[in-house]
Backbone as ProteinMPNN parsed JSONL, in Angstrom:
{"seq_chain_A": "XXXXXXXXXXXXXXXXXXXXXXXXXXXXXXXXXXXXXXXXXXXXXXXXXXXXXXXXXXXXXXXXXXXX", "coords_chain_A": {"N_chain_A": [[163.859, 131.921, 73.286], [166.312, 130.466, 75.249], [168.0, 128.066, 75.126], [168.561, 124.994, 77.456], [171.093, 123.152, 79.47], [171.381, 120.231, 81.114], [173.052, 119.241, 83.365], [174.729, 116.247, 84.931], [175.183, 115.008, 88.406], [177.874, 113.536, 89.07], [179.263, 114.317, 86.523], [180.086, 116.746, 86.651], [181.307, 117.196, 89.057], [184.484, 115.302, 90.457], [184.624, 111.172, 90.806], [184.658, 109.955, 93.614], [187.534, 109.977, 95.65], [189.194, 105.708, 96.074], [188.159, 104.011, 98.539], [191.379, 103.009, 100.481], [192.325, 99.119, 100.864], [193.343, 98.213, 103.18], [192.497, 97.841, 106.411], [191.98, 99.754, 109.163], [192.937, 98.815, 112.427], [191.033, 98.468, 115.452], [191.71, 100.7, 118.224], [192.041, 101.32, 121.985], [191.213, 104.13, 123.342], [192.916, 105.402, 126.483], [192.779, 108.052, 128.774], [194.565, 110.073, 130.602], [194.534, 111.697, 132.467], [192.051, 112.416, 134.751], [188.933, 113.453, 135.87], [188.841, 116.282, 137.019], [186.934, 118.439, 139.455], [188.019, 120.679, 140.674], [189.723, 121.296, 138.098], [188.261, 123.061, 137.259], [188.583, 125.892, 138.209], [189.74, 128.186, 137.257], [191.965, 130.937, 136.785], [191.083, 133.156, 135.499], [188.511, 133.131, 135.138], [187.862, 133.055, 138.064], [188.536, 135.639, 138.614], [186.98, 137.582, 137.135], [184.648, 136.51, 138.048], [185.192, 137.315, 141.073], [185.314, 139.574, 140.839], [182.317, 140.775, 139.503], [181.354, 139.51, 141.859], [182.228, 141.592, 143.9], [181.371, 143.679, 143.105], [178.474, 144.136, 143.538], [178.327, 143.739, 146.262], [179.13, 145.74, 146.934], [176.818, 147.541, 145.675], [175.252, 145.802, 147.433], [175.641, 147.379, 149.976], [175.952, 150.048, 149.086], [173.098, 150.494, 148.827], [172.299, 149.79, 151.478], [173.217, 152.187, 153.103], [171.495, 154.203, 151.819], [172.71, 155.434, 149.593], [172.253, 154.484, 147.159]], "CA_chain_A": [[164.296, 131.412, 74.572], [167.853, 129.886, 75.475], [168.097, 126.044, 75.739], [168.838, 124.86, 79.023], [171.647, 121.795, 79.221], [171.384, 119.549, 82.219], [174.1, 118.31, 83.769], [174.429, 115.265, 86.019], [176.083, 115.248, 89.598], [179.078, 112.769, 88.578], [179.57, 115.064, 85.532], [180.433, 118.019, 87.553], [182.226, 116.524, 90.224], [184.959, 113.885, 89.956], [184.199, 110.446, 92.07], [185.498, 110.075, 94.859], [188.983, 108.478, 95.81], [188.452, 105.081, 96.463], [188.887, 103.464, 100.037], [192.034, 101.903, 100.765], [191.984, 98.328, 101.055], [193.641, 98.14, 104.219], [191.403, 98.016, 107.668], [192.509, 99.922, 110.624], [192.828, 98.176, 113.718], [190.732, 99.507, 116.33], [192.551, 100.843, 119.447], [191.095, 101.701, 123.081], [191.901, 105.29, 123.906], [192.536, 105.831, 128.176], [192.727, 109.472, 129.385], [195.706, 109.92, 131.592], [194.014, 112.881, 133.348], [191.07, 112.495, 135.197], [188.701, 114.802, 135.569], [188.622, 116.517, 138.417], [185.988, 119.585, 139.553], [189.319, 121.868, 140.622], [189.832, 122.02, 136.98], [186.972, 124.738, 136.837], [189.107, 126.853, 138.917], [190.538, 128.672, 136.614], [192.663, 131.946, 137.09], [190.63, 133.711, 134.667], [186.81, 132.597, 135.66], [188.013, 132.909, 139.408], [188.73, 137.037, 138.276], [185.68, 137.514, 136.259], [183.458, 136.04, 139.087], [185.307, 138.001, 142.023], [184.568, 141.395, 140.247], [181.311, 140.628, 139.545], [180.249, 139.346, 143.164], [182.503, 142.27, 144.66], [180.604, 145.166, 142.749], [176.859, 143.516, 143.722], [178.41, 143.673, 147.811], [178.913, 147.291, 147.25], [175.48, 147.575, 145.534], [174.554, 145.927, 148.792], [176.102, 148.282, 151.023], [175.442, 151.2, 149.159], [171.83, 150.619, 149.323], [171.898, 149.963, 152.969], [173.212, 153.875, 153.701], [171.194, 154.992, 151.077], [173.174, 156.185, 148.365], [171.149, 154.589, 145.725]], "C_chain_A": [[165.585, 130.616, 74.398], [167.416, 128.37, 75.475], [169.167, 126.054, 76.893], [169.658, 123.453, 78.982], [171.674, 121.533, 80.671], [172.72, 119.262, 82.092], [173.826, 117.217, 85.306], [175.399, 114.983, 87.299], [177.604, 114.366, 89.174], [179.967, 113.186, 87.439], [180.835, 116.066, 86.019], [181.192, 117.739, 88.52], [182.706, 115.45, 89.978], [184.826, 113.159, 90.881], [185.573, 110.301, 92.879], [186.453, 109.14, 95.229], [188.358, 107.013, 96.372], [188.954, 104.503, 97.814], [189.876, 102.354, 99.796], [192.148, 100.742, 100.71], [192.073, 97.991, 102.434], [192.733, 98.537, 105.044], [192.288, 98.03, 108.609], [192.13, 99.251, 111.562], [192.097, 99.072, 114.743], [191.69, 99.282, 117.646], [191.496, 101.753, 120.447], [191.987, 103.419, 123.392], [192.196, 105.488, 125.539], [193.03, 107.563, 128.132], [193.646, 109.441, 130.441], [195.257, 110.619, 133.106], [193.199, 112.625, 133.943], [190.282, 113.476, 135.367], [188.482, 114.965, 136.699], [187.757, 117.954, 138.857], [187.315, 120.739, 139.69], [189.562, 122.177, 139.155], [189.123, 123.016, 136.426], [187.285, 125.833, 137.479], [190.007, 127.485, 138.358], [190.589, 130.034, 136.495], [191.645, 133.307, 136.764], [188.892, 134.161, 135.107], [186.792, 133.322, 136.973], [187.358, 134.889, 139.692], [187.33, 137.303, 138.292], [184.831, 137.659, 137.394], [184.08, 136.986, 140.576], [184.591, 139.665, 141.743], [183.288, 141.336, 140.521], [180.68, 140.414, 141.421], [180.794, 140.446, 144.082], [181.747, 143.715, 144.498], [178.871, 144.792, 143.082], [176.956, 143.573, 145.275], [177.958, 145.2, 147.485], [177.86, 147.69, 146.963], [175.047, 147.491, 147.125], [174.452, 147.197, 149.862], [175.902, 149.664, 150.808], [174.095, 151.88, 149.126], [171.213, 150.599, 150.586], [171.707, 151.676, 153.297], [172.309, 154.648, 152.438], [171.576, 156.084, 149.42], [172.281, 156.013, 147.231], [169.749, 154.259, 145.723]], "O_chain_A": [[165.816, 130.133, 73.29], [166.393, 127.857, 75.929], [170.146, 126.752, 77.154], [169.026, 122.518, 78.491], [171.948, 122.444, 81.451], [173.39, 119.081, 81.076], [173.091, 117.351, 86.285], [176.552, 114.696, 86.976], [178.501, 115.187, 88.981], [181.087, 112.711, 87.25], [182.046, 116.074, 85.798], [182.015, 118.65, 88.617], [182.053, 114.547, 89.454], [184.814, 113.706, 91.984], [186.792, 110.451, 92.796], [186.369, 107.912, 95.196], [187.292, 106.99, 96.986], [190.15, 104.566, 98.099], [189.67, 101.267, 99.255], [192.037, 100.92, 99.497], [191.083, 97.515, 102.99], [192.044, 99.502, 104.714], [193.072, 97.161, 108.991], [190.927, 99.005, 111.648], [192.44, 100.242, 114.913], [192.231, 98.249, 118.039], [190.589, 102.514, 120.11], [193.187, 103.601, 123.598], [191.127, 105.953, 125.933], [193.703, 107.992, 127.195], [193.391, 108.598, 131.301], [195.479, 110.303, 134.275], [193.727, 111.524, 133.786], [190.754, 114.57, 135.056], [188.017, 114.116, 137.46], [188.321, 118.829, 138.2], [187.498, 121.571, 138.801], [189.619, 123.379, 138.898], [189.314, 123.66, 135.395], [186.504, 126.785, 137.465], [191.14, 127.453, 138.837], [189.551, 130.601, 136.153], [191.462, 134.244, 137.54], [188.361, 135.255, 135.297], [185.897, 134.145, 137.164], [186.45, 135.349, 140.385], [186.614, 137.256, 139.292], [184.333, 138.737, 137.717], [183.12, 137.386, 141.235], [183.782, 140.441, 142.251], [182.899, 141.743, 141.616], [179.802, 141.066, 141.986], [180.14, 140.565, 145.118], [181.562, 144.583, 145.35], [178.111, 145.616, 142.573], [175.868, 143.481, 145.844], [176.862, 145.725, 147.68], [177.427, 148.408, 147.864], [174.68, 148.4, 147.871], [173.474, 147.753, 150.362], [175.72, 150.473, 151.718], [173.811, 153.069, 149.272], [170.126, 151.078, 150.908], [170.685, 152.295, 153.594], [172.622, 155.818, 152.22], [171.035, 156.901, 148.674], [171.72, 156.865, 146.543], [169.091, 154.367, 144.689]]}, "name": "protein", "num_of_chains": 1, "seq": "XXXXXXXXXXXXXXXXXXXXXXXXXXXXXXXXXXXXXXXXXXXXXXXXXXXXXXXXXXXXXXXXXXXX"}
């Protein structure tokens, strides 16, 4: 049988840089933007969602006369 050598995590990996001394200042972030619900109105979504609810009318309509 082989012999088996351990190794130890600190071995294998070098430690880790050490922290700075220096301490960041904390700072308040504000948001310039607000949020506003119109921002979900987007060009893309708007598309997407017209298709979709315009092919589910015609469903409607073509189940009224019978087609399907």
């Amino acid at each position: 049988m082989r012999k088996t050598k351990g190794f130890t995590f600190p071995n294998i990996f070098p430690p880790s840089p050490k922290p700075s001394l220096t301490r960041l200042r904390p700072f308040k972030a504000y948001s310039f933007v607000p949020f506003s619900p119109l921002a979900m109105l987007d060009p893309t979504i708007i598309t997407i969602g017209g298709i979709v609810l315009g092919i589910a009318i015609i469903e409607c309509i073509l189940e009224r006369w019978g087609v399907i």
